[in-house]
Short mmCIF file of C-alpha atoms in Angstrom, two decimals:
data_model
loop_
_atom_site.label_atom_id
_atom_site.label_comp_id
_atom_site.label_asym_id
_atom_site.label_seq_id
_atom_site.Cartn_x
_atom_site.Cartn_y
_atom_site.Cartn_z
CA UNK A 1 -9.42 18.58 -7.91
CA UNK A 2 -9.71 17.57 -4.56
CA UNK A 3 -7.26 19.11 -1.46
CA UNK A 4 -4.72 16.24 -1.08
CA UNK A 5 -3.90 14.93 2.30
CA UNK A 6 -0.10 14.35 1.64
CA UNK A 7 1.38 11.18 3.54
CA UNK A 8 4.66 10.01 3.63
CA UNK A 9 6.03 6.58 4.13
CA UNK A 10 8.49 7.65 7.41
CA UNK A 11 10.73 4.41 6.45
CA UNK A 12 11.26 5.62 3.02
CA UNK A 13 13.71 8.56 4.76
CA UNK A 14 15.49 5.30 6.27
CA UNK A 15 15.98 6.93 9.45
CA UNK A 16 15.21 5.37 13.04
CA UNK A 17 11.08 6.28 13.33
CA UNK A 18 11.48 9.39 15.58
CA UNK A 19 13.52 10.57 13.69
CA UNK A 20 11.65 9.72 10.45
CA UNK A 21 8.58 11.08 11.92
CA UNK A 22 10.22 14.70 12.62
CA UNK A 23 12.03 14.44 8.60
CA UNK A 24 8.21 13.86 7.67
CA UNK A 25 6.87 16.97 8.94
CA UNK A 26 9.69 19.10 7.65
CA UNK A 27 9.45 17.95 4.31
CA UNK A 28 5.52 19.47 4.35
CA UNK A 29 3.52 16.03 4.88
CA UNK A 30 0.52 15.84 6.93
CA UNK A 31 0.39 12.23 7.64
CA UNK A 32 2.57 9.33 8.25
CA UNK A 33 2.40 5.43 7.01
CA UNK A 34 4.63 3.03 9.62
CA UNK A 35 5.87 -0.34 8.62
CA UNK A 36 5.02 -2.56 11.47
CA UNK A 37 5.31 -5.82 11.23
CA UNK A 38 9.03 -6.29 13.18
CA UNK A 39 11.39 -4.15 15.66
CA UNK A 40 10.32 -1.68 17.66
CA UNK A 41 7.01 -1.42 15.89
CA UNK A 42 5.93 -4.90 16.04
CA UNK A 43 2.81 -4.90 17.74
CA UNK A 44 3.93 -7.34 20.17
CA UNK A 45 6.95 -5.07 21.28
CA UNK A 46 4.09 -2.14 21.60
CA UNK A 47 2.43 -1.88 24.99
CA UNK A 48 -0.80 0.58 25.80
CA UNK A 49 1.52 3.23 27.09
CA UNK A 50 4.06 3.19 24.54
CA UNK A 51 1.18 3.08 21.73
CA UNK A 52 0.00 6.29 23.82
CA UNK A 53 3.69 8.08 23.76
CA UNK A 54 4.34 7.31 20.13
CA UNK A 55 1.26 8.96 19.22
CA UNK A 56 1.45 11.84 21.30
CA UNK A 57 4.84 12.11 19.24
CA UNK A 58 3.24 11.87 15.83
CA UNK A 59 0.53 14.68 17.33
CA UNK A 60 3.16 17.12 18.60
CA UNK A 61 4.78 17.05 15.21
CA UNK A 62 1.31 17.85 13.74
CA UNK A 63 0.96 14.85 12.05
CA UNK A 64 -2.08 11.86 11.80
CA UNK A 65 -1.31 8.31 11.19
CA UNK A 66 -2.73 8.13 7.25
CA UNK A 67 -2.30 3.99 7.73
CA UNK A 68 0.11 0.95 9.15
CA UNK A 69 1.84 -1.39 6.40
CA UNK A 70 0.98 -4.75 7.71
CA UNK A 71 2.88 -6.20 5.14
CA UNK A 72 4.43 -9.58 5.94
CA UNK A 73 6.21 -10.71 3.17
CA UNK A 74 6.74 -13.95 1.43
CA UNK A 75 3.70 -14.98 -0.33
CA UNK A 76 1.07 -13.26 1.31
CA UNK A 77 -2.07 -15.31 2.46
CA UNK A 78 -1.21 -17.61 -0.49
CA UNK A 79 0.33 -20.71 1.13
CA UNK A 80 -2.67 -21.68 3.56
CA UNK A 81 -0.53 -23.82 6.31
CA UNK A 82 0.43 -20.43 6.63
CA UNK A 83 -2.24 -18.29 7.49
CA UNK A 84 -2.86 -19.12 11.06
CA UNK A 85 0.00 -16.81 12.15
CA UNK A 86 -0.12 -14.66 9.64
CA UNK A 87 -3.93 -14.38 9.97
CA UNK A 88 -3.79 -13.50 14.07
CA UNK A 89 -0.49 -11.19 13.65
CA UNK A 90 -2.15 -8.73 11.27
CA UNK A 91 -5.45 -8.61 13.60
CA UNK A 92 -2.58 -7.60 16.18
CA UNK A 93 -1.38 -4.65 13.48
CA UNK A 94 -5.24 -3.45 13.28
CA UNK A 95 -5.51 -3.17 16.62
CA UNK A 96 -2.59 -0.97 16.56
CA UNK A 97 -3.63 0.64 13.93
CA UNK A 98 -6.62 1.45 16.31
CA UNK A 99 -4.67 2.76 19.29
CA UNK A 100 -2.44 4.79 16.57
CA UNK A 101 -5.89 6.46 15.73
CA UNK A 102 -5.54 4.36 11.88
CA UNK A 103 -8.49 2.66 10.71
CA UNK A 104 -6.01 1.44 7.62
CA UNK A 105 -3.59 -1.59 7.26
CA UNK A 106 -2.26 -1.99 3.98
CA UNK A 107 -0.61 -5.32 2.71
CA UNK A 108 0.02 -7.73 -0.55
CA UNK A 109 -2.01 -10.64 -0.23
CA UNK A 110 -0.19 -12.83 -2.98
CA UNK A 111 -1.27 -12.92 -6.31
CA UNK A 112 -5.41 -13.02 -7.08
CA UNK A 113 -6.21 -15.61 -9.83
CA UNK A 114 -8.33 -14.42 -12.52
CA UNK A 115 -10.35 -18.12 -12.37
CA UNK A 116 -12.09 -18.06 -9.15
CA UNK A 117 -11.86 -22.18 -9.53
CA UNK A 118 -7.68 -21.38 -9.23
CA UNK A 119 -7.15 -23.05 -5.80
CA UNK A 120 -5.58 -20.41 -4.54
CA UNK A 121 -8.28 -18.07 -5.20
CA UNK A 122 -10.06 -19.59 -2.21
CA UNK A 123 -7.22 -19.76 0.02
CA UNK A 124 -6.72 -16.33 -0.82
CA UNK A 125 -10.65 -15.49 -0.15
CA UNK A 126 -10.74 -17.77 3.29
CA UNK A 127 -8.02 -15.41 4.91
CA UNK A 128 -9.55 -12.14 3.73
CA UNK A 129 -12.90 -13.18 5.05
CA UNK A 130 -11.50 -13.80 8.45
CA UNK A 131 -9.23 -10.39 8.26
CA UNK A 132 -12.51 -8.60 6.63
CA UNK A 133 -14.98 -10.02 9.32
CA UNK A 134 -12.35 -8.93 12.26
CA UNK A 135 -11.85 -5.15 10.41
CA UNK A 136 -15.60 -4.87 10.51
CA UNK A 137 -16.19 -5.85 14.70
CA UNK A 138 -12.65 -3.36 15.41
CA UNK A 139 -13.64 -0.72 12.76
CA UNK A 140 -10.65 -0.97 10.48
CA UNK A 141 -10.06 -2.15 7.35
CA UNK A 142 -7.73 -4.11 6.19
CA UNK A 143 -6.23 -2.75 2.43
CA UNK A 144 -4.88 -5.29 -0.56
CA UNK A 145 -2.33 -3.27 -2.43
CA UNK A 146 -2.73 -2.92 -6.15
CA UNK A 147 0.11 -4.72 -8.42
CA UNK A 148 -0.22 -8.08 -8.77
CA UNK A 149 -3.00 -8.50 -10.73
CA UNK A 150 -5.16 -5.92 -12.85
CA UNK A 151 -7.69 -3.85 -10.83
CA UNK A 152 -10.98 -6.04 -12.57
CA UNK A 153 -9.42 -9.00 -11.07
CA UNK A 154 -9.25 -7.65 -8.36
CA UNK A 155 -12.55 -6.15 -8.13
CA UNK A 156 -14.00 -9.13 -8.94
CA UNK A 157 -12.28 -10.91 -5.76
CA UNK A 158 -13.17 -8.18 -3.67
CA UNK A 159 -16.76 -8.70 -4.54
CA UNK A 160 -16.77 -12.34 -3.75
CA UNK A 161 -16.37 -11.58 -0.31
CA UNK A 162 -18.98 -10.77 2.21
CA UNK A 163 -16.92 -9.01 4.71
CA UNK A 164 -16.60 -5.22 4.08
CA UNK A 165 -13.42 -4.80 6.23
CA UNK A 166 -11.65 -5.96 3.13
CA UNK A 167 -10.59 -2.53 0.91
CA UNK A 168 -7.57 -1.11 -1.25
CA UNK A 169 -4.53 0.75 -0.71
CA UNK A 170 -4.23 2.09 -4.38
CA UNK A 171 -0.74 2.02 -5.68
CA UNK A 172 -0.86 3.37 -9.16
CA UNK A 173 3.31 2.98 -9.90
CA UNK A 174 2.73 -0.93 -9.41
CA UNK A 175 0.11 -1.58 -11.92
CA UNK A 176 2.25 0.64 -14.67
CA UNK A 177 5.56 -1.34 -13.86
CA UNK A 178 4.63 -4.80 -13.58
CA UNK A 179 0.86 -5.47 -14.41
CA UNK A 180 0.22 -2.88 -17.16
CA UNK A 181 -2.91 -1.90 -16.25
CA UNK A 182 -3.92 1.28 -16.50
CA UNK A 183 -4.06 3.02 -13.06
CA UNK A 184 -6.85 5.97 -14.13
CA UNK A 185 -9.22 3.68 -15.10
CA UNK A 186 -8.31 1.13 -12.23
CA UNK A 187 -9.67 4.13 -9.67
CA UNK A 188 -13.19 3.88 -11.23
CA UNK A 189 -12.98 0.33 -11.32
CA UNK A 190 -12.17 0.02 -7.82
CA UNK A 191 -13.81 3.18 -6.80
CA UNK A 192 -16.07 1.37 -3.74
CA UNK A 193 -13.22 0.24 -2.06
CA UNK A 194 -10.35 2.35 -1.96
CA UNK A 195 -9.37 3.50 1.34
CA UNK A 196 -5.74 4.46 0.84
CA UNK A 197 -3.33 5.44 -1.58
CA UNK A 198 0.31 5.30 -2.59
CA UNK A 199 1.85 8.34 -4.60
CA UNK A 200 4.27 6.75 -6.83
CA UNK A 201 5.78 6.70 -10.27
CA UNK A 202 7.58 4.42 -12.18
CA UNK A 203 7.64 2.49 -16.18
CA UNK A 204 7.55 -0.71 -17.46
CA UNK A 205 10.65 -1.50 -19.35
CA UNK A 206 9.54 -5.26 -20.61
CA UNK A 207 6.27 -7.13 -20.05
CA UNK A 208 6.50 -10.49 -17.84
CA UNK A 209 4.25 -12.46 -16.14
CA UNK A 210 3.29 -10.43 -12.76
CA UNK A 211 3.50 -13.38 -10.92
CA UNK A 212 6.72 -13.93 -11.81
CA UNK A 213 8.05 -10.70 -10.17
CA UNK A 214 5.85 -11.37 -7.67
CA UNK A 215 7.86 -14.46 -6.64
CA UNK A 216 10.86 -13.10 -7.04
CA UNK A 217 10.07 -10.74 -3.93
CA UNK A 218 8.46 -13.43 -2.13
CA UNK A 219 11.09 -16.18 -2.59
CA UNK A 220 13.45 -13.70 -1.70
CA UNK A 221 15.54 -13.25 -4.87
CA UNK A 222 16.68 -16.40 -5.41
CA UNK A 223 15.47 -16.81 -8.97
CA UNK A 224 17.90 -15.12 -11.92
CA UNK A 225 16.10 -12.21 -12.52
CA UNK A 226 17.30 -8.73 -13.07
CA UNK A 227 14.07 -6.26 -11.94
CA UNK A 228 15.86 -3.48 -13.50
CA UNK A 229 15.03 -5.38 -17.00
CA UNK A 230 11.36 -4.90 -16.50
CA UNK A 231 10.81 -2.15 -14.96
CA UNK A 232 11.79 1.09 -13.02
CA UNK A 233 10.32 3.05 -9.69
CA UNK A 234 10.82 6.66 -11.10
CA UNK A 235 10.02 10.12 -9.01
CA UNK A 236 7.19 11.21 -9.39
CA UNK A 237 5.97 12.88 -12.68
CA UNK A 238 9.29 11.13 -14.19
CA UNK A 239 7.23 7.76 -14.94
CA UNK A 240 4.17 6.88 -16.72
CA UNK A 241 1.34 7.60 -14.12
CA UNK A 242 -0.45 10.15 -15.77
CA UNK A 243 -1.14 11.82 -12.30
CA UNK A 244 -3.28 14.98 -13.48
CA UNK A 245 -5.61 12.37 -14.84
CA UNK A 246 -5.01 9.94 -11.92
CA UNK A 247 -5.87 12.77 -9.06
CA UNK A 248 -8.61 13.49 -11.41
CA UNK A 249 -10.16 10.18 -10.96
CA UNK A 250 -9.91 10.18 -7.54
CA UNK A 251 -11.74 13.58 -6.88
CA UNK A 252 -14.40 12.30 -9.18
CA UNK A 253 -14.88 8.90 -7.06
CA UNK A 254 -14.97 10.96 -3.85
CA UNK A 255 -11.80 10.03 -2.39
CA UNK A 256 -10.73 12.25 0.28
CA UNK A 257 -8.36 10.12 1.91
CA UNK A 258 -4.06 10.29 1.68
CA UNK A 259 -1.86 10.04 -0.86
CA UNK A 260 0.73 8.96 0.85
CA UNK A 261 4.19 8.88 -1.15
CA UNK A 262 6.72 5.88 -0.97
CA UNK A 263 9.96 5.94 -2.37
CA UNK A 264 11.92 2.19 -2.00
CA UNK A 265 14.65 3.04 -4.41
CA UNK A 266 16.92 5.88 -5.43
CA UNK A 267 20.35 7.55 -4.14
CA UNK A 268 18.65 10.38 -2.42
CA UNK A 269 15.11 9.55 -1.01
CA UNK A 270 14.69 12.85 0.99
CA UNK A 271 15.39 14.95 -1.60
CA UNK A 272 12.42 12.55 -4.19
CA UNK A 273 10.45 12.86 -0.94
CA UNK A 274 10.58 16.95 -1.31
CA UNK A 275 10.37 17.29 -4.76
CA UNK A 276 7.47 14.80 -4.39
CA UNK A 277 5.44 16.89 -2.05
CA UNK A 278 5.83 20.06 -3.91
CA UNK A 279 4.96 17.98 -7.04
CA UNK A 280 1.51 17.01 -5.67
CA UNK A 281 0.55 20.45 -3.58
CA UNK A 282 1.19 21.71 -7.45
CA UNK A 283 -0.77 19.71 -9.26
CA UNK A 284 -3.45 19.31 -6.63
CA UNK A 285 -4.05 23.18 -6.57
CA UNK A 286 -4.85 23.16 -10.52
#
């Protein structure tokens, strides 16, 4: 198996992002992943010199930027009227991204049809295009996250695109909880285009309709559904991601990249956050 890079999601620690970014070198990481899509790291609250302090932070902790979450919510590129803004705020995020020394934005696009007739398939395709074409003249790319939709369908969208600034920010967890796919297999499905990972863990508790949960998230909650009915973020090597296998996969695709581990639930995040690293320096050493 490959030497893991070990990332860490500095908002998972739910401290302010200095302090965040100190917690994540303590706890043995050797990159970072920054939400930035709002407060002090929206891109338009981010001028050239306080791009240039905030990474000469990251550096004196002896950390690299693994990516930026340019995730912004609702239903992705999905509802076209919408994609105008949406479209020019995440070119803003990858050219942070640049100036954080990133070539990586990671983000949910909305749910990808399986019938590339769905109308929303194209919508879907239009906006990637135009984020893929303006990864490929700034030298970034721009990462769907794996969850909504099983990683053929999602190969097969990827494909239909001509741009190659278009890639994947693997999340394994999500296609065990709510898609049922199965994430080792997904890796050599998708091997040409992941860029990025997420290390996380987590079970499926009852089957549903992905785009159901899906919606939930993006409509903001408001239909009657209980998430812990269906399924369950877990620590990792607590869940069902067979990770030995998993990490297997990716050293046999070539990945080098992060794994980069995200916790959004649980009592004690720092302590999952540890207990995660040590858990993947372990198994990465077998």
């Amino acid at each position: 198996m490959y030497p893991s890079k070990i990332g860490v999601m500095v908002d998972s620690f739910k401290l302010n992002l200095k302090d965040g970014i100190k917690k994540a070198k303590e706890v043995g990481a050797d990159g970072i992943q920054i939400y930035a899509v709002s407060g002090p790291m929206d891109p338009d609250n981010l001028d050239k010199a306080a791009r240039s302090e905030l990474l000469d932070y990251i550096k004196s902790n002896g950390l690299v930027v693994s990516a930026l979450c340019g995730d912004l919510g609702g239903h992705g590129f999905a509802i076209e009227e919408d994609n105008k803004a949406k479209i020019e705020k995440s070119k803003k995020i990858m050219d942070l991204a640049k100036d954080l020394e990133t070539n990586v934005v990671t983000t949910h696009i909305g749910v990808v049809p399986e019938d590339a007739n769905h109308p929303r398939f194209k919508i879907l395709q239009k906006a990637c295009e135009e984020l893929g074409n303006y990864g490929d003249s700034v030298g970034a790319y721009f990462a769907i996250e794996t969850g909504p939709e099983k990683a053929e369908t999602l190969k097969f969208f990827l494909d239909s695109l001509k741009s190659r600034g278009v890639r994947v920010n693997y999340d394994p967890a999500n296609l065990v909880m709510v898609t049922g796919d199965d994430p080792v297999k997904g890796v050599y499905t998708l091997k040409d285009y992941i860029v990025h990972t997420h290390a996380k863990d987590g079970i499926m508790i009852k089957k549903t309709n992905p785009e159901r949960i899906y919606n939930f998230f993006a409509d903001g909650g408001i239909e009657d559904l209980r998430l812990e009915e269906y399924f369950l973020e877990k620590p990792l090597g607590q869940g069902d991601v067979k990770f030995k296998e998993y990490i297997q996969a990716l050293a046999d695709i070539g990945y080098k990249g992060f794994l980069t581990i995200e916790r959004e639930v649980g009592q004690n995040p720092e302590k999952d956050i540890i207990e995660a690293v040590d858990f993947l320096k372990n198994l990465t050493k077998q």
